[in-house]
Short mmCIF file of C-alpha atoms in Angstrom, two decimals:
data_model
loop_
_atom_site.label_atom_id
_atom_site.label_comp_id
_atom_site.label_asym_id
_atom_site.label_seq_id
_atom_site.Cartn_x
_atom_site.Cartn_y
_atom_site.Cartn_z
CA UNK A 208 -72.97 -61.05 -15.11
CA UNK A 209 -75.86 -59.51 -13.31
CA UNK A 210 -74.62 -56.75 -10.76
CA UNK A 211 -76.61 -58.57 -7.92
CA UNK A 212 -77.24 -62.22 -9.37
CA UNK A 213 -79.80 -63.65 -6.51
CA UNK A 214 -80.24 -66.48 -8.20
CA UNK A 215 -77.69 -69.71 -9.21
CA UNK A 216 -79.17 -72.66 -10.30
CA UNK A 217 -77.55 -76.14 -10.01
CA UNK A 218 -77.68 -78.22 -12.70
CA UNK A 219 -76.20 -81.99 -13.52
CA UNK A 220 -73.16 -81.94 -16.03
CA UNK A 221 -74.06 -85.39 -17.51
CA UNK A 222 -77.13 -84.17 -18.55
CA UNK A 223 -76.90 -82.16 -21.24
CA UNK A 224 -80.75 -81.72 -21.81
CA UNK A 225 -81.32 -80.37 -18.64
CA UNK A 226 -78.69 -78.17 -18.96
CA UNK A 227 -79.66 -76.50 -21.46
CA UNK A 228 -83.20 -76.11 -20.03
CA UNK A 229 -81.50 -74.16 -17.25
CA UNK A 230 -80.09 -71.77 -19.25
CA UNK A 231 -83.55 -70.55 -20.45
CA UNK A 232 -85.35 -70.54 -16.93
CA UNK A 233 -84.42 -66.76 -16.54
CA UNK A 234 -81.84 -67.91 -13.17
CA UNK A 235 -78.90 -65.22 -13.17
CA UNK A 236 -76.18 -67.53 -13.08
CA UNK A 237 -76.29 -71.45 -13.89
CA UNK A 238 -74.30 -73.38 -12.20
CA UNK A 239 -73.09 -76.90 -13.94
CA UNK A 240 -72.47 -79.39 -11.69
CA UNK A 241 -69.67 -82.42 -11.87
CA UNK A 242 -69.39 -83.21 -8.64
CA UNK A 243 -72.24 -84.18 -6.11
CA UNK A 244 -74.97 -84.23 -8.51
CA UNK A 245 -72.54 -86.55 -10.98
CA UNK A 246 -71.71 -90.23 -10.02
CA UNK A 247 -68.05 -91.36 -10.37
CA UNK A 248 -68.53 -93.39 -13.61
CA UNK A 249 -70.34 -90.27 -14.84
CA UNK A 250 -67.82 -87.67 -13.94
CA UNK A 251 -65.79 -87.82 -17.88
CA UNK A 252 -69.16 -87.80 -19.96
CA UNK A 253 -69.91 -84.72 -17.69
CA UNK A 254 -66.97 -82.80 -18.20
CA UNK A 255 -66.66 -83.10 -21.57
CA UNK A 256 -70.29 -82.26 -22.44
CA UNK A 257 -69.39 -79.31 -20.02
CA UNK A 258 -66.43 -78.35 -22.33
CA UNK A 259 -68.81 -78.67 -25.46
CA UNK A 260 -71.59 -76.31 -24.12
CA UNK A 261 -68.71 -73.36 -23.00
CA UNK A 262 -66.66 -73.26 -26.69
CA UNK A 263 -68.71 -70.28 -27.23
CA UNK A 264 -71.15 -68.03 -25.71
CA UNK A 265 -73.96 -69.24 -23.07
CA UNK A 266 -76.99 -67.25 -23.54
CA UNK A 267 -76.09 -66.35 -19.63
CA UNK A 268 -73.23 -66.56 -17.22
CA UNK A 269 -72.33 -70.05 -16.66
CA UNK A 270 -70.36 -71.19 -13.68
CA UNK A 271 -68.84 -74.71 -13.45
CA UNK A 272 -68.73 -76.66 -10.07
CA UNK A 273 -65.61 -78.61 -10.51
CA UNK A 274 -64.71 -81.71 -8.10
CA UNK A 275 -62.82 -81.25 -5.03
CA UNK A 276 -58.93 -80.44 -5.55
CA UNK A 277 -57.99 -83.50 -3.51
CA UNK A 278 -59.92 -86.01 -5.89
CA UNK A 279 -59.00 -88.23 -9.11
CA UNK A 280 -61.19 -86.14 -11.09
CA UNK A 281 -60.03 -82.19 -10.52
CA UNK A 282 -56.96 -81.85 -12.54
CA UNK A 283 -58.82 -83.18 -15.46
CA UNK A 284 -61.80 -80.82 -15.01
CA UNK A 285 -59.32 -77.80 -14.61
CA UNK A 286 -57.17 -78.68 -18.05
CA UNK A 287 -60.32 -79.15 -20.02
CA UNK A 288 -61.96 -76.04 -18.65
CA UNK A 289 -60.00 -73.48 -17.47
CA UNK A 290 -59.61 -72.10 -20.66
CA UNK A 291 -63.08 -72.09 -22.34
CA UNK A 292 -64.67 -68.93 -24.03
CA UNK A 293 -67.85 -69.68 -22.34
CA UNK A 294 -67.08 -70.06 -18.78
CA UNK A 295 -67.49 -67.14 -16.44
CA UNK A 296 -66.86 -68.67 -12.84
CA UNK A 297 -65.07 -71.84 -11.44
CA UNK A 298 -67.00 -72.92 -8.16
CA UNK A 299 -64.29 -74.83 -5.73
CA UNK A 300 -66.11 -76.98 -3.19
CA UNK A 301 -64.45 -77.80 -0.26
CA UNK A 302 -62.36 -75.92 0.24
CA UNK A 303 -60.41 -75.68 3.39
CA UNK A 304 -57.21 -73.12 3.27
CA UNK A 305 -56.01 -70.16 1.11
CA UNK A 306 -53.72 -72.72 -0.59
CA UNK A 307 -56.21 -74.36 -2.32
CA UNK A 308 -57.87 -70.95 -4.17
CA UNK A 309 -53.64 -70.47 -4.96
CA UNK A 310 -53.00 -73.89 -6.29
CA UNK A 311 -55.94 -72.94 -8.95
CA UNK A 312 -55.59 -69.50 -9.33
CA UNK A 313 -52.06 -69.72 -10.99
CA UNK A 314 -53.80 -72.08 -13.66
CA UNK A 315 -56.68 -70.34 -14.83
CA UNK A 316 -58.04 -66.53 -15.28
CA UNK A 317 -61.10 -67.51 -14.46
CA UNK A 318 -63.08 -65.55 -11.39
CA UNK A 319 -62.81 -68.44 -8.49
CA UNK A 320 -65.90 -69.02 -6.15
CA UNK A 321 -64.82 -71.24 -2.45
CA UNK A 322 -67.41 -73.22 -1.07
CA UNK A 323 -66.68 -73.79 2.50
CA UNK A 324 -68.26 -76.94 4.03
CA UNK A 325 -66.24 -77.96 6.88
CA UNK A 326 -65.38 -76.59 10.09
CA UNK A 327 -61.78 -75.69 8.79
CA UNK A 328 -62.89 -74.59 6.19
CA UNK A 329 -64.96 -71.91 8.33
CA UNK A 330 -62.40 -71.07 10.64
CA UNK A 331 -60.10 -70.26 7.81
CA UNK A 332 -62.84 -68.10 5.95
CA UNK A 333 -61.29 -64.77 5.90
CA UNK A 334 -57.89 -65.91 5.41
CA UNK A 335 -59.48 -68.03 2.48
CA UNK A 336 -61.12 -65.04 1.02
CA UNK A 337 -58.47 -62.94 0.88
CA UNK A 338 -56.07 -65.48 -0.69
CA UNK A 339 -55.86 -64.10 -3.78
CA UNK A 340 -57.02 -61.17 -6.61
CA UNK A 341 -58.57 -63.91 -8.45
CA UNK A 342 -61.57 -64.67 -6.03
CA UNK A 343 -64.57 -62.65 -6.28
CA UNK A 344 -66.59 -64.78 -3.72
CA UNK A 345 -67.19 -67.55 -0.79
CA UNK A 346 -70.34 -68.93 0.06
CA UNK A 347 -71.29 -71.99 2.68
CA UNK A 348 -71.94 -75.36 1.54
CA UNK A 349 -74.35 -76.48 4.15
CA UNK A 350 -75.29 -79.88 3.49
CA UNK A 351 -71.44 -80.86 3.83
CA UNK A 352 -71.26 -78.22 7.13
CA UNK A 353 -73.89 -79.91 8.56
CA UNK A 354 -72.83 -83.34 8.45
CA UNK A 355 -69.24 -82.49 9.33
CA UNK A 356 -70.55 -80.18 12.63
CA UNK A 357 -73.03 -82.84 13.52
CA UNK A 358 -75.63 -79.83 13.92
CA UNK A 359 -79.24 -81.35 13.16
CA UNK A 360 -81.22 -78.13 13.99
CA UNK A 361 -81.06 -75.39 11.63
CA UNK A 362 -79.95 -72.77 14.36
CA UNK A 363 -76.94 -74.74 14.61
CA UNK A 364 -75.82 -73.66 11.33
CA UNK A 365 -76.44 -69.31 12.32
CA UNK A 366 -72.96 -68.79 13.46
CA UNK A 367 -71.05 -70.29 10.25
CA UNK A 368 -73.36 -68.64 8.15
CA UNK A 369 -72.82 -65.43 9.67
CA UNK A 370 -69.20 -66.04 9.84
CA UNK A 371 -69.02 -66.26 6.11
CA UNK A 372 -71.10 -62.99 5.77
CA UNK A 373 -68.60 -61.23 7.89
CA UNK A 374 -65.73 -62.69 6.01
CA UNK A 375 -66.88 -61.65 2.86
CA UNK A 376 -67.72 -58.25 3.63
CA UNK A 377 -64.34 -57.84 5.45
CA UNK A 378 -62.07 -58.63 2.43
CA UNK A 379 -64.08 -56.29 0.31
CA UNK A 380 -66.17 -59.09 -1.79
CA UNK A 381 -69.67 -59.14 -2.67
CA UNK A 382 -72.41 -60.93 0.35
CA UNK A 383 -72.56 -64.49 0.05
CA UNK A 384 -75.64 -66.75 -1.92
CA UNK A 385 -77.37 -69.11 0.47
CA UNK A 386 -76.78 -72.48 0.29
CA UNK A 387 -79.08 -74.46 -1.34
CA UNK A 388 -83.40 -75.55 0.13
CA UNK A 389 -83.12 -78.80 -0.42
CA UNK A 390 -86.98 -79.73 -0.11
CA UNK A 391 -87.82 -78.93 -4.15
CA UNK A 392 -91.64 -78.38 -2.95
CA UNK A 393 -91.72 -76.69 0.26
CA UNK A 394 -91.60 -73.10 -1.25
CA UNK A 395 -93.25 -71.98 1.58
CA UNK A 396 -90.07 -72.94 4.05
CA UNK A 397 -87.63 -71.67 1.09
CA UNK A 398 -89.33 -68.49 1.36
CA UNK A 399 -89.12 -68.27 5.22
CA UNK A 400 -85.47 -69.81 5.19
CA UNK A 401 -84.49 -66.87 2.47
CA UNK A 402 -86.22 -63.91 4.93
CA UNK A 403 -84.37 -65.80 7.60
CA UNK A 404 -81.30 -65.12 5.31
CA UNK A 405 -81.79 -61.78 4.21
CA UNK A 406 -81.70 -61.23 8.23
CA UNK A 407 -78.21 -62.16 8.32
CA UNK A 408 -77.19 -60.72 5.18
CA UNK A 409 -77.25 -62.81 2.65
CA UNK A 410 -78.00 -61.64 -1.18
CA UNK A 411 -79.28 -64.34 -3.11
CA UNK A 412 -79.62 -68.10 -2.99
CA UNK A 413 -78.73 -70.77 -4.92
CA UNK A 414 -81.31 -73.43 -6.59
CA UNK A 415 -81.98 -76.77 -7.37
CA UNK A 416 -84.82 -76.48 -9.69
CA UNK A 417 -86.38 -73.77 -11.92
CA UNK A 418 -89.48 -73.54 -9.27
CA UNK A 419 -87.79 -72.04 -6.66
CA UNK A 420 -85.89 -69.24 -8.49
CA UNK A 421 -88.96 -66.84 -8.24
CA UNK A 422 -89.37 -67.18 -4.58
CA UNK A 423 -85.67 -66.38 -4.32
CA UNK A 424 -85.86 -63.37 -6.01
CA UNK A 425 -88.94 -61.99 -4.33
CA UNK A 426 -87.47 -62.68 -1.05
CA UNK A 427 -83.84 -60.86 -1.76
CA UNK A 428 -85.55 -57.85 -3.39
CA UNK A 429 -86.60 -54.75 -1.82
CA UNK A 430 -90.47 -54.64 -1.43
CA UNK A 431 -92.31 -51.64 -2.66
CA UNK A 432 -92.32 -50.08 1.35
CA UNK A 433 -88.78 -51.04 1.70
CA UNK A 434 -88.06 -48.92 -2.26
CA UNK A 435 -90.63 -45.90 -0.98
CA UNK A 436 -88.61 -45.53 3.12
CA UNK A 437 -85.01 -45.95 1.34
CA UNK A 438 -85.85 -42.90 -1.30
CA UNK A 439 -87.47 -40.71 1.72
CA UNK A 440 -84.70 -41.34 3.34
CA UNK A 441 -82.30 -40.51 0.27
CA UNK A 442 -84.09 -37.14 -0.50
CA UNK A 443 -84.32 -36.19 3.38
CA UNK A 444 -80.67 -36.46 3.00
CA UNK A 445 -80.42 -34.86 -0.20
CA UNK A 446 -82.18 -31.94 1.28
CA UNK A 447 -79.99 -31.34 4.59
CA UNK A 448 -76.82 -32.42 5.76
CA UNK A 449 -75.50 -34.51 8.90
CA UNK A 450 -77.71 -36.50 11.24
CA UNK A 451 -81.45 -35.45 11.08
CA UNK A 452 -84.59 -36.99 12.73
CA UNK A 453 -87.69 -37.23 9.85
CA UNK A 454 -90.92 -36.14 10.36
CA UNK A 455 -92.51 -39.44 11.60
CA UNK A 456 -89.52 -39.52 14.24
CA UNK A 457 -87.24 -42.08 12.75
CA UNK A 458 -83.29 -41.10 12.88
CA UNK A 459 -81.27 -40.89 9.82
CA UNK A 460 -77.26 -40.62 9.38
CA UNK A 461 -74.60 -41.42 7.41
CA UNK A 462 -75.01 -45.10 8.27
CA UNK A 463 -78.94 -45.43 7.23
CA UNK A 464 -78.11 -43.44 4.09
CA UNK A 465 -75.92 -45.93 2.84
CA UNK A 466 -78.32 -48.63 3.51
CA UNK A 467 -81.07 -46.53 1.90
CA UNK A 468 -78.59 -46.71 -1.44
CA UNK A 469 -78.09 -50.11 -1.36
CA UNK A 470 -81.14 -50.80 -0.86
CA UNK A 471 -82.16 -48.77 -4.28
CA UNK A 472 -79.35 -50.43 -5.90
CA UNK A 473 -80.58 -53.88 -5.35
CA UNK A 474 -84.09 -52.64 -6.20
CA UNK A 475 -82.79 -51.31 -9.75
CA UNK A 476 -80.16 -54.76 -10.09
CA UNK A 477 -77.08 -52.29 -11.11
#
């Protein structure tokens, strides 16, 4: 996978077509979908067509969305696809306790992915993502969050969000993907929502359709002013030791110079 994927685009299971349209529209991960995007009488097609694409090699790393553990449909999508050559991530939505990334770990090797979109489920975020070796990530599923909080304005949904950043970061796992802009043509908001995410410290977003992948990438990555005051900073440090000030009077220490290398990191994607 990508070191920093910023962008994970959603695609229907029971449409085979589309998926594999998505897997040439340059998004770092895709994401195939059987549960929201797939209707009930839908959700077998969907999972086997799934299992057909991942018998060998997606051109890139495919992550599969499986229904919710406490549904008719999950045990089925788990037996036919835990296993597959092709699959690099299971995404678990709903997820409310460190029992449920458990219950799956022990019957796959697959890197798990929680999606938390309740208020338990955010309350139990850190315990959640440290539950066990075999998840490498949480992120907030907002549409869910929102309904089950009640929260119309998007303010209301600030202290989850950063609540899942914190998590994350605090059991040693990578910063969470946005959830997804649901509004296909209003680039302009996804752009502002993703700066409004970067703010909180966010790394990436997921997608919905192919146009919005490359205003999620030029939002999450450095911008050329960002790149050119992370490498002064670098070779300030470079040059002297400890806490300095630089000659235009901003303060660097130990603290900035790590941001400064992350910073570069992200700017080079290793």
């Amino acid at each position: 996978m990508t070191p920093h994927p910023l962008t994970w685009l959603y695609v229907p299971g029971d449409r085979p077509p589309v998926v594999a349209k998505a897997l040439a529209t340059g998004a770092d991960v895709v994401v195939i979908d059987l549960e929201d995007a797939v209707a009930p009488e839908r959700k077998e097609y969907a999972r086997a067509a799934t299992a057909e694409l991942l018998t060998g090699p997606p051109p890139v790393p495919v992550h599969v969305r499986v229904n919710a553990l406490d549904s008719p449909w999950s045990a089925g999508d788990l037996a036919a696809l835990a296993a597959l050559p092709g699959l690099a991530g299971l995404r678990l939505p709903k997820v409310t306790a460190p029992a449920d990334i458990r219950q799956v770990a022990t019957a796959t090797p697959v890197p798990l992915y929680a999606l938390l979109e309740s208020a338990l489920g955010i309350e139990h975020a850190y315990a959640i993502a440290t539950a066990h070796p075999a998840l490498r990530g949480i992120a907030v599923g907002e549409a869910d969050l929102r309904a089950d909080l009640g929260v119309r304005a998007d303010a209301g949904l600030d202290w989850p969000r950063s609540r899942v950043v914190v998590a994350a970061r605090a059991a040693g796992l990578a910063p969470p993907p946005q959830s997804v802009h649901p509004d296909i043509r209003d680039l302009d908001g996804l752009a502002a929502s993703c700066a409004h995410g970067r703010s909180l410290g966010f790394l990436g977003r997921a997608a919905i359709h192919p146009r919005q992948l490359p205003v999620i990438e030029r939002a999450y990555l450095p911008t050329p002013a960002e790149i050119e005051h992370a490498e002064t900073i670098i070779k300030a440090a470079a040059a002297k030791e400890g806490a300095q000030a630089l000659p235009d009077g901003r303060f660097i220490d130990a603290a900035v110079v790590t941001m400064a290398q992350r910073t570069l990191s992200l700017a080079r994607r290793d």
